[in-house]
Amino acid sequence: MTATAAASENILELEDVHTFYGSIEALKGISINVRQGEIVTLIGANGAGKSTTLRSINGLNNPRRGRIRFQGRDITRSSAHDVVKRGIAQSPEGRRLFPRMSVLENLLMGTFQREDRNNRKAVNADLDRVYSLFPRLSERKQQKAGTLSGGEQQMVAIGRALMAHPKLLLLDEPSMGLAPIFVERIFEIIGEINSQGTPILLVEQNALMALDIANRGYVLETGSVALADDAKKLKQNEQVQKTYLGVD
Amino acid sequence: MATEASRQQPVSRLRGFYAAGVVPWVGRLLVLLLFVWLGVNLVKTPADFGILLVEGVTLGLVYGLIALGYSLVYGILELINFAHGDVFMLGSWMTLYIGVQQIGLTDSSSTGKIIWGLALTLVCAAAFCALLNAAVERIAYRPLRNAPRLAPLITAIGASFILQDVGLHQLGPAPVSLPNILPTSTVFSIGGNNYTWDHLIVALTALPVLGLLVWLVQRTRQGRAMRAVAQDQEAAAMMGINVNATISFTFLIAGALAGVAGLLYALYSTNIQFDQGFTLGLIAFTAAVLGGIGNLPGAVLGAIIIGLIQQFNEGLSWHAPGSDWTQSIVFAILILILVFRPEGLLGERTPEGG
Ligand SMILES: Nc1ncnc2c1ncn2[C@@H]1O[C@H](COP(=O)(O)OP(=O)(O)OP(=O)(O)O)[C@@H](O)[C@H]1O
Ligand SMILES: [Mg+2]
């Protein structure tokens, strides 16, 4: 009974997902899930398959085997633009802004697939929300995204994903390249977004902060899930402490 | 190591010239000579100069429609669609086939028939070329999207040959002349040189088409999708943009422009040939590179400049090389831009190199 209750709460489920780059098997059968309202974090060493997991979910690299369900619907073979329409937005690895568009244009690109994209009021309210999370962006609305600093680009990437009104938000290393003070601010913002009702799947190198903010976590090792547990328990786990938290 | 060093050598030698200021100096001298030549001709034969100026802009607008197709496609795929010129040629063929052979337009048709006949021919040529161009993308380029750069380049040349052969089959090897469907009476004269209605109509048809394209790219949702895909395909997909559909749409638009250009060129020159896609394609491609490939206003600007150069070269009397040399001059311009200003007149040197 509890099992079915938990399953119905799952907004995202990956079941034995195998994803390849050519003949290289980057994911060797991964099963993870995200429940409504949660922050779930994926941690692991470089090349473990964290970004590939996100790319499998969002349709950029469809898995060769296994199953991915979002809100109960199968999206294993969906193309990227369909997945976005279903309500999964992301801030990808490397930010991937449109360099020759302004900050404002980039943010508006986030609304591309929204049904109410022509509703000025709704769009402006969302812009205001992004600007209140990242006041710096409101000063740079007209600046070309390609000329922003790395941290500013990260803010636009997250803001652009929020503009899509996602039902699930994927964040790939949002703290990468940011100054320590700003890393804390980004994690606060991730908490804020989540408390406003959006479940988040968070990929992070900064395992300590990720486990602090997350409800649950998965540790990936060379394409497989090595550990899966509550974030608090993972933080206490000796192996995790040694490998990812730098505790002796 | 050795090959790398030898490969770098010419570039660094060129940089040396740059540092010494030799290259900009040579460039300025060439431009100065060009203006002196134009100035002397203007003083000697002002009337000829005036009419060639107007004719040059007219021709340039037709070239602009073709050049935009190269630029649109390059902007989105970084691919030179060598088949584009041949799609344009088949647009001219459609004008002959639909307008002259099916509808029966001649120089003595009534004004009413000419108007509906040409409107119908325009729609047919644009639609045919749009679908043809999109089909070329679907069949020849899309399967090679992730292949090394050389592969789609080779299929592009292959597609060009195939379309040219279709043209050869339909038109035969010799030039085919069309009747003077448009009125050839004089609009205005400059010192005895007449600018005729057919040329004015061609220019006035090209302008709103160009305006429509700017509106489409700058203001519409499809245009936003095109710009996004041009800058980052994966990021565009993550915004919910159907990348393949957007690329198909771009080829449709480029093809439609080539169709319109094919019709206008057929009416303008009243002479079409199966290999015009190669010669005019080269001119239009040079125009696109001159303006900055991928840059749409640049393509039109480059086309007008090339149109002017061609008209001046073929029409001026004082030390003009003449029409025998037009192709060589166009090729020389292409090479000079590629060497000295690969980003073109309006293109920017962006960090991504686009
Ligand atoms: N385009 C690609 N082609 C071939 N192999 C790839 C490609 N992208 C990733 N890989 C390989 O897949 C594996 C997983 O890569 P992935 O990017 O998912 O790692 P990651 O956990 O996100 O690492 P990082 O922390 O460095 O971002 C790596 O071994 C990588 O080399
Ligand atoms: Mg990664």
XYZ file of C-alpha atoms and ligand atoms in Angstrom:
634
model
C 0.000 0.000 0.000
C 2.734 2.422 0.910
C 4.544 1.395 -2.261
C 1.664 2.431 -4.519
C 1.220 5.683 -2.599
C 4.877 6.515 -3.093
C 4.714 5.587 -6.763
C 1.768 7.876 -7.416
C 3.666 10.724 -5.816
C 6.541 10.244 -8.205
C 6.665 13.058 -10.716
C 9.689 11.522 -12.451
C 10.793 7.907 -12.615
C 13.817 6.424 -14.360
C 13.847 2.648 -14.592
C 16.990 0.784 -15.606
C 18.062 3.505 -18.040
C 20.931 2.732 -20.413
C 22.209 5.656 -22.474
C 24.972 5.538 -25.058
C 27.231 7.969 -26.883
C 27.890 5.951 -30.008
C 29.157 2.670 -28.635
C 30.135 4.110 -25.251
C 27.650 3.140 -22.568
C 27.541 6.238 -20.361
C 24.582 5.084 -18.230
C 24.554 1.408 -17.303
C 21.059 0.936 -15.955
C 20.087 3.809 -13.710
C 16.920 3.919 -11.635
C 16.062 7.135 -9.847
C 12.925 9.043 -9.001
C 11.808 12.489 -7.934
C 8.648 13.000 -5.886
C 6.349 15.986 -5.879
C 7.841 18.917 -3.939
C 11.289 17.381 -3.444
C 14.814 18.478 -4.120
C 16.782 15.440 -5.235
C 20.500 15.687 -5.853
C 22.801 13.642 -8.063
C 26.411 13.678 -6.965
C 29.425 11.855 -8.326
C 32.871 12.289 -9.786
C 33.611 13.830 -13.171
C 32.359 11.598 -15.931
C 30.077 9.600 -13.633
C 27.095 10.271 -15.877
C 25.252 13.080 -14.073
C 24.817 15.316 -17.103
C 23.999 12.296 -19.233
C 21.194 11.450 -16.819
C 19.724 14.922 -17.326
C 20.191 14.663 -21.094
C 18.371 11.329 -21.050
C 15.460 12.898 -19.195
C 15.150 15.982 -21.358
C 15.269 14.123 -24.654
C 18.657 15.259 -25.944
C 20.042 11.716 -25.588
C 17.227 9.200 -25.603
C 18.112 6.026 -23.690
C 18.669 2.867 -25.674
C 17.086 0.715 -22.976
C 14.964 1.315 -19.900
C 12.058 3.605 -19.214
C 11.514 7.229 -18.187
C 8.110 8.383 -16.963
C 7.101 11.942 -16.208
C 3.780 12.451 -14.401
C 2.960 8.852 -15.246
C 3.519 9.342 -19.002
C 6.269 7.591 -20.884
C 8.826 10.075 -22.231
C 11.650 7.602 -22.902
C 11.733 8.310 -26.623
C 10.296 11.824 -26.615
C 12.184 14.509 -28.458
C 13.606 17.423 -26.495
C 10.985 19.959 -27.540
C 8.171 17.626 -26.489
C 9.703 17.057 -23.086
C 9.867 20.803 -22.514
C 6.209 21.148 -23.473
C 5.342 18.485 -20.921
C 6.869 20.752 -18.270
C 10.528 19.865 -17.735
C 12.857 22.858 -18.007
C 16.517 22.982 -17.265
C 19.554 25.083 -16.708
C 22.094 23.002 -18.616
C 25.763 22.337 -18.086
C 27.710 25.242 -19.573
C 24.658 27.567 -19.401
C 23.988 27.434 -23.140
C 22.571 30.947 -23.474
C 21.856 32.494 -26.864
C 24.974 34.680 -27.017
C 23.742 37.220 -29.558
C 20.412 37.770 -27.812
C 19.963 40.193 -24.935
C 19.308 39.065 -21.373
C 15.637 39.929 -21.799
C 15.372 38.022 -25.095
C 17.025 35.002 -23.475
C 14.562 35.077 -20.609
C 11.661 35.392 -23.048
C 12.955 32.383 -25.004
C 12.055 30.433 -21.865
C 8.379 31.188 -22.532
C 8.559 29.860 -26.099
C 6.387 26.795 -25.547
C 4.016 28.276 -22.939
C 0.360 28.422 -23.888
C 0.013 31.846 -22.271
C 3.183 33.270 -23.818
C 1.249 36.155 -25.369
C -0.321 37.148 -22.085
C 1.781 40.215 -21.251
C 0.635 40.313 -17.648
C 1.580 36.730 -16.885
C 4.932 37.030 -18.656
C 5.773 40.307 -16.930
C 4.888 38.838 -13.554
C 7.325 36.003 -14.237
C 10.002 38.431 -15.365
C 9.523 40.373 -12.140
C 9.926 37.160 -10.187
C 13.217 36.401 -11.966
C 14.438 39.961 -11.433
C 13.573 39.782 -7.750
C 15.558 36.545 -7.439
C 18.433 38.043 -9.452
C 18.301 41.860 -9.106
C 21.512 42.102 -11.091
C 19.751 40.939 -14.230
C 17.279 43.813 -14.174
C 20.205 46.204 -14.585
C 21.421 44.253 -17.602
C 18.246 43.495 -19.521
C 19.565 44.842 -22.804
C 23.115 43.484 -22.561
C 24.024 40.693 -24.992
C 24.176 37.420 -23.082
C 27.520 36.518 -24.664
C 29.148 39.483 -22.919
C 27.937 38.665 -19.385
C 30.233 37.355 -16.679
C 30.058 33.638 -15.912
C 28.001 34.189 -12.762
C 25.580 36.489 -14.529
C 25.183 33.919 -17.289
C 24.329 31.309 -14.676
C 21.594 33.598 -13.338
C 20.145 34.014 -16.834
C 20.239 30.254 -17.410
C 18.290 29.589 -14.216
C 15.958 32.525 -14.860
C 15.294 31.304 -18.398
C 14.347 27.864 -17.077
C 11.970 29.449 -14.549
C 10.315 31.479 -17.312
C 9.124 28.155 -18.754
C 6.887 27.563 -15.692
C 8.356 24.107 -15.241
C 6.627 21.335 -13.334
C 10.097 19.915 -12.798
C 13.350 21.847 -12.858
C 16.674 20.246 -13.810
C 19.787 22.120 -12.680
C 23.222 21.033 -13.888
C 25.953 22.433 -11.657
C 24.337 25.797 -10.957
C 27.182 26.794 -8.635
C 29.921 26.139 -11.164
C 32.350 29.011 -11.547
C 30.677 31.215 -8.955
C 32.322 33.121 -6.128
C 31.771 31.467 -2.700
C 29.356 34.139 -1.492
C 27.335 33.748 -4.597
C 27.323 29.964 -4.314
C 25.475 30.377 -1.014
C 23.057 32.800 -2.611
C 22.366 30.364 -5.489
C 21.561 27.596 -3.019
C 19.225 29.946 -1.127
C 17.497 30.706 -4.403
C 17.193 27.009 -5.234
C 15.516 26.580 -1.847
C 13.193 29.496 -2.571
C 12.181 28.130 -5.978
C 11.475 24.769 -4.423
C 9.449 26.220 -1.568
C 7.333 28.005 -4.169
C 6.318 24.524 -5.319
C 8.726 23.307 -7.998
C 10.434 19.953 -7.565
C 14.116 20.060 -8.507
C 16.639 17.526 -9.709
C 19.994 19.040 -8.835
C 23.366 17.925 -10.201
C 26.246 19.295 -8.166
C 29.969 19.006 -7.633
C 29.499 20.854 -4.383
C 28.221 17.746 -2.616
C 28.140 19.284 0.864
C 25.805 22.115 -0.012
C 23.748 19.930 -2.322
C 23.147 17.359 0.436
C 22.327 20.167 2.862
C 19.524 21.483 0.713
C 18.230 18.232 -0.805
C 15.661 15.804 0.587
C 17.267 12.812 -1.042
C 20.394 12.048 -2.993
C 21.904 9.555 -5.406
C 25.603 8.893 -5.773
C 26.612 7.973 -9.317
C 29.757 6.034 -10.111
C 30.750 5.342 -13.717
C 27.223 5.165 -15.012
C 25.559 3.322 -12.135
C 23.821 4.336 -8.935
C 26.237 3.444 -6.125
C 24.162 4.808 -3.246
C 20.645 6.130 -2.792
C 19.355 7.525 0.460
C 17.992 10.487 2.374
C 20.340 13.417 1.999
C 21.016 13.533 5.735
C 21.981 9.886 5.836
C 24.200 10.227 2.795
C 25.983 13.083 4.496
C 26.758 10.789 7.438
C 27.844 7.934 5.176
C 31.531 7.239 5.674
C 32.235 6.486 2.035
C 30.458 9.639 0.859
C 32.326 11.705 3.425
C 35.653 10.355 2.236
C 35.068 10.611 -1.486
C 32.839 13.630 -1.935
C 32.939 15.724 1.194
C 36.666 15.668 1.790
C 36.291 14.468 5.388
C 39.092 12.209 6.708
C 54.257 19.070 -35.319
C 55.879 19.757 -38.680
C 52.604 19.918 -40.562
C 51.148 22.160 -37.921
C 54.034 24.589 -38.202
C 53.868 24.709 -41.985
C 50.128 25.192 -41.820
C 50.495 28.118 -39.520
C 53.196 29.789 -41.517
C 51.132 31.574 -44.176
C 48.803 32.913 -41.519
C 51.596 34.253 -39.397
C 53.254 35.743 -42.453
C 49.982 37.502 -43.193
C 49.889 38.690 -39.587
C 53.347 40.106 -40.145
C 52.072 42.113 -43.073
C 49.173 43.263 -40.953
C 51.530 44.355 -38.219
C 53.555 46.324 -40.731
C 50.335 47.856 -41.994
C 50.878 46.540 -45.506
C 47.558 44.764 -45.946
C 45.237 47.581 -44.894
C 47.365 49.858 -47.017
C 46.970 47.706 -50.129
C 43.262 47.409 -49.429
C 42.868 51.154 -49.122
C 44.808 51.675 -52.320
C 42.496 49.284 -54.190
C 39.390 51.022 -52.884
C 40.931 54.405 -53.731
C 41.675 53.258 -57.308
C 38.105 51.994 -57.602
C 36.729 55.378 -56.577
C 39.084 57.271 -58.890
C 37.945 55.042 -61.757
C 34.292 55.616 -60.864
C 34.908 59.382 -60.476
C 36.575 59.759 -63.865
C 33.753 57.818 -65.502
C 31.186 59.951 -63.712
C 32.772 63.118 -65.075
C 33.255 61.767 -68.599
C 29.850 60.130 -69.061
C 27.489 61.283 -66.306
C 24.360 60.015 -68.078
C 25.723 56.488 -68.505
C 26.886 56.531 -64.928
C 23.443 57.554 -63.703
C 21.514 54.870 -65.529
C 24.039 52.172 -64.567
C 23.594 53.207 -60.958
C 19.833 52.652 -61.148
C 20.223 49.424 -63.134
C 22.838 48.206 -60.703
C 20.502 48.619 -57.757
C 17.706 46.858 -59.670
C 19.913 43.891 -60.501
C 21.296 43.955 -56.972
C 17.813 43.519 -55.520
C 17.308 40.350 -57.572
C 20.724 39.076 -56.469
C 19.753 40.020 -52.927
C 16.836 37.600 -52.965
C 19.204 34.777 -53.922
C 21.957 35.894 -51.564
C 19.525 35.842 -48.644
C 18.925 32.157 -49.272
C 22.624 31.388 -48.900
C 22.834 33.530 -45.798
C 19.719 32.132 -44.131
C 20.878 28.564 -44.581
C 24.459 29.307 -43.611
C 23.220 31.176 -40.547
C 21.282 28.188 -39.303
C 23.442 25.212 -40.380
C 26.834 26.710 -41.250
C 26.410 24.941 -44.554
C 26.847 26.420 -48.000
C 23.855 25.167 -49.920
C 25.471 24.768 -53.329
C 22.153 23.601 -54.743
C 20.595 26.974 -54.003
C 21.582 28.573 -57.304
C 20.030 25.658 -59.169
C 16.809 25.966 -57.183
C 16.790 29.570 -58.392
C 17.338 28.377 -61.987
C 14.353 26.039 -61.671
C 12.347 29.052 -60.456
C 13.092 30.651 -63.810
C 12.136 27.423 -65.521
C 8.805 27.380 -63.628
C 8.177 30.893 -64.912
C 8.664 29.644 -68.452
C 6.650 26.497 -67.867
C 3.685 27.961 -65.961
C 3.662 31.564 -67.136
C 4.513 31.140 -70.806
C 3.711 27.547 -71.725
C 0.663 26.856 -69.554
C -0.975 30.252 -69.054
C 0.277 31.541 -72.376
C 1.529 34.961 -71.379
C 3.082 36.926 -74.257
C 4.097 40.485 -74.928
C 0.620 41.102 -76.355
C -1.414 39.686 -73.443
C -3.939 42.048 -71.870
C -2.899 43.867 -68.705
C -5.454 41.958 -66.669
C -4.200 38.599 -67.860
C -0.604 39.626 -67.239
C -1.413 40.578 -63.671
C -3.292 37.424 -62.671
C -1.038 35.276 -64.814
C 2.131 36.549 -63.231
C 0.643 36.460 -59.724
C -0.236 32.814 -60.256
C 3.176 32.082 -61.758
C 4.845 33.803 -58.807
C 2.934 31.664 -56.319
C 3.748 28.484 -58.276
C 7.459 29.302 -58.648
C 7.821 30.281 -54.989
C 5.945 27.213 -53.739
C 7.789 24.850 -56.080
C 11.230 26.184 -55.130
C 10.344 26.255 -51.430
C 9.340 22.600 -51.463
C 12.282 21.638 -53.639
C 14.767 23.347 -51.337
C 13.210 21.765 -48.250
C 13.336 18.377 -49.993
C 17.036 18.860 -50.723
C 17.626 19.523 -47.031
C 15.573 16.530 -45.973
C 17.228 14.111 -48.388
C 20.774 15.387 -48.830
C 21.691 17.270 -45.644
C 19.675 16.030 -42.679
C 20.995 12.457 -42.709
C 24.503 13.953 -42.540
C 23.787 16.478 -39.780
C 26.297 14.860 -37.437
C 28.773 13.756 -40.086
C 32.068 15.570 -40.675
C 31.664 18.952 -42.384
C 32.978 17.698 -45.714
C 30.148 15.182 -46.209
C 27.194 17.593 -46.530
C 29.383 19.876 -48.626
C 29.875 17.071 -51.111
C 26.197 16.109 -51.191
C 25.430 19.805 -51.699
C 27.544 19.781 -54.842
C 25.871 16.517 -55.874
C 22.405 18.014 -55.359
C 23.500 20.997 -57.433
C 24.497 18.734 -60.327
C 21.235 16.803 -60.151
C 19.104 19.939 -60.236
C 21.222 21.363 -63.033
C 20.637 18.194 -65.023
C 16.908 18.530 -64.442
C 17.240 22.050 -65.862
C 19.276 20.764 -68.794
C 16.618 18.173 -69.513
C 13.817 20.745 -69.409
C 15.519 23.709 -71.045
C 18.107 22.117 -73.297
C 21.712 23.270 -73.504
C 21.036 26.578 -75.274
C 19.653 29.762 -73.733
C 15.857 29.963 -73.954
C 14.237 33.323 -74.473
C 10.973 34.435 -72.969
C 8.589 37.020 -74.417
C 8.726 40.519 -72.960
C 5.739 39.988 -70.720
C 6.283 43.144 -68.685
C 5.811 46.537 -70.405
C 9.081 47.881 -71.712
C 8.031 51.495 -72.076
C 10.200 54.153 -70.495
C 9.728 55.316 -66.917
C 12.420 57.975 -67.068
C 15.509 58.792 -69.088
C 18.921 59.950 -68.030
C 20.535 61.752 -70.924
C 19.062 59.441 -73.527
C 19.368 56.244 -71.456
C 15.974 54.768 -70.657
C 14.959 53.074 -67.433
C 12.046 50.867 -68.382
C 8.920 49.709 -66.579
C 9.914 46.024 -66.588
C 12.997 46.835 -64.553
C 11.073 49.098 -62.192
C 8.439 46.395 -61.624
C 11.163 43.879 -60.848
C 12.696 46.241 -58.265
C 9.311 47.066 -56.764
C 8.465 43.368 -56.396
C 11.755 42.533 -54.710
C 11.463 45.279 -52.088
C 8.311 44.112 -50.238
C 9.607 40.530 -50.320
C 12.758 41.714 -48.564
C 10.645 43.664 -46.067
C 8.508 40.607 -45.423
C 11.589 38.541 -44.674
C 12.954 41.082 -42.189
C 9.585 41.127 -40.446
C 9.467 37.353 -40.382
C 12.902 36.936 -38.847
C 12.746 39.842 -36.424
C 9.137 39.865 -35.297
C 7.532 36.458 -35.545
C 7.684 33.373 -33.351
C 9.081 31.353 -36.254
C 11.762 33.996 -36.692
C 12.683 33.795 -33.030
C 12.940 30.031 -33.378
C 15.223 30.481 -36.399
C 17.505 32.867 -34.546
C 17.639 30.562 -31.530
C 18.460 27.487 -33.626
C 21.151 29.475 -35.452
C 22.839 30.321 -32.163
C 22.575 27.005 -30.309
C 20.549 24.041 -31.559
C 20.496 22.115 -28.292
C 19.595 25.169 -26.261
C 16.829 25.902 -28.763
C 15.483 22.372 -28.317
C 15.538 22.906 -24.555
C 13.267 25.936 -25.060
C 10.700 23.703 -26.734
C 11.669 24.595 -30.283
C 11.337 21.842 -32.850
C 14.801 22.144 -34.374
C 14.181 19.994 -37.449
C 10.942 21.794 -38.251
C 12.706 25.130 -37.876
C 15.483 24.068 -40.224
C 12.912 22.834 -42.764
C 11.088 26.134 -42.442
C 14.322 28.022 -43.123
C 14.893 26.011 -46.302
C 11.291 26.646 -47.346
C 11.761 30.391 -46.942
C 15.141 30.390 -48.699
C 13.639 28.349 -51.537
C 10.641 30.665 -51.862
C 12.994 33.638 -52.138
C 14.943 31.794 -54.837
C 11.667 31.104 -56.643
C 10.712 34.773 -56.594
C 14.217 35.662 -57.773
C 13.958 33.070 -60.549
C 10.741 34.643 -61.784
C 12.048 38.196 -61.561
C 15.279 37.257 -63.300
C 13.403 35.521 -66.113
C 11.219 38.583 -66.625
C 14.143 40.959 -66.288
C 16.576 39.270 -68.646
C 13.978 37.443 -70.821
C 16.672 34.845 -71.243
C 17.224 31.767 -69.145
C 19.689 28.918 -69.263
C 20.184 25.650 -67.421
C 23.521 26.765 -65.947
C 22.444 30.217 -64.789
C 22.195 28.780 -61.295
C 25.940 28.320 -61.254
C 26.923 31.751 -62.572
C 24.307 33.740 -60.688
C 24.662 31.509 -57.667
C 28.326 32.406 -57.531
C 27.491 36.097 -57.766
C 24.850 35.862 -55.054
C 27.078 33.755 -52.828
C 29.828 36.360 -53.192
C 27.279 39.012 -52.254
C 26.349 37.057 -49.130
C 30.010 36.681 -48.148
C 30.702 40.342 -48.934
C 27.898 41.421 -46.617
C 28.894 38.927 -43.931
C 27.502 35.425 -44.403
C 24.657 34.759 -42.016
C 23.932 38.489 -41.798
C 20.666 39.236 -43.614
C 20.907 43.012 -44.191
C 24.521 42.326 -45.165
C 23.394 39.946 -47.906
C 21.196 42.620 -49.472
C 23.887 45.276 -49.150
C 26.493 42.955 -50.655
C 24.109 42.092 -53.490
C 23.506 45.731 -54.351
C 27.251 46.410 -54.333
C 27.865 43.419 -56.615
C 24.989 44.496 -58.863
C 26.580 47.934 -59.151
C 30.034 46.523 -59.809
C 28.651 44.294 -62.533
C 26.727 47.094 -64.224
C 29.622 49.544 -64.001
C 32.045 46.953 -65.282
C 29.866 46.051 -68.227
C 28.543 49.519 -69.037
C 31.147 52.180 -68.341
C 33.371 53.222 -71.225
C 36.591 54.494 -69.662
C 38.886 51.559 -68.804
C 36.125 49.141 -67.853
C 37.212 45.496 -68.163
C 33.855 44.577 -69.749
C 31.436 41.681 -69.411
C 34.035 39.062 -70.353
C 35.642 39.755 -67.012
C 32.602 39.941 -64.756
C 33.016 36.421 -63.398
C 36.718 36.878 -62.790
C 36.070 40.128 -60.952
C 33.384 38.544 -58.800
C 35.698 35.645 -57.983
C 38.536 38.056 -57.194
C 36.262 39.952 -54.807
C 35.254 36.693 -53.151
C 38.883 35.699 -52.626
C 39.897 39.125 -51.364
C 37.086 39.161 -48.791
C 37.806 35.635 -47.648
C 41.458 36.510 -47.138
C 41.248 40.006 -45.713
C 37.815 40.355 -44.169
C 36.171 36.931 -43.792
C 33.475 38.395 -41.538
C 32.314 40.612 -44.417
C 31.156 44.207 -44.330
C 28.437 43.890 -41.687
C 29.403 40.650 -39.968
C 30.972 40.854 -36.540
C 33.972 38.986 -35.310
C 32.168 37.067 -32.611
C 33.821 34.842 -30.030
C 32.162 31.778 -31.590
C 33.607 32.816 -34.912
C 30.208 33.399 -36.507
N 29.236 13.635 -26.520
C 29.868 12.598 -25.938
N 30.466 11.662 -26.698
C 31.095 10.614 -26.139
N 31.173 10.412 -24.806
C 30.598 11.315 -23.994
C 29.908 12.458 -24.525
N 29.437 13.180 -23.484
C 29.809 12.509 -22.379
N 30.494 11.397 -22.671
C 31.051 10.423 -21.727
O 29.997 9.956 -20.927
C 30.417 9.831 -19.577
C 29.490 10.597 -18.665
O 29.596 11.987 -18.961
P 28.755 13.075 -18.197
O 28.925 14.351 -18.939
O 27.385 12.592 -18.003
O 29.504 13.160 -16.823
P 29.217 14.093 -15.561
O 28.909 13.211 -14.424
O 28.228 15.125 -15.900
O 30.639 14.747 -15.358
P 31.068 16.239 -14.922
O 30.995 16.285 -13.444
O 32.471 16.340 -15.396
O 30.152 17.185 -15.598
C 31.851 10.317 -19.539
O 32.697 9.208 -19.541
C 32.023 11.096 -20.812
O 33.333 10.990 -21.289
Mg 28.319 17.136 -16.168
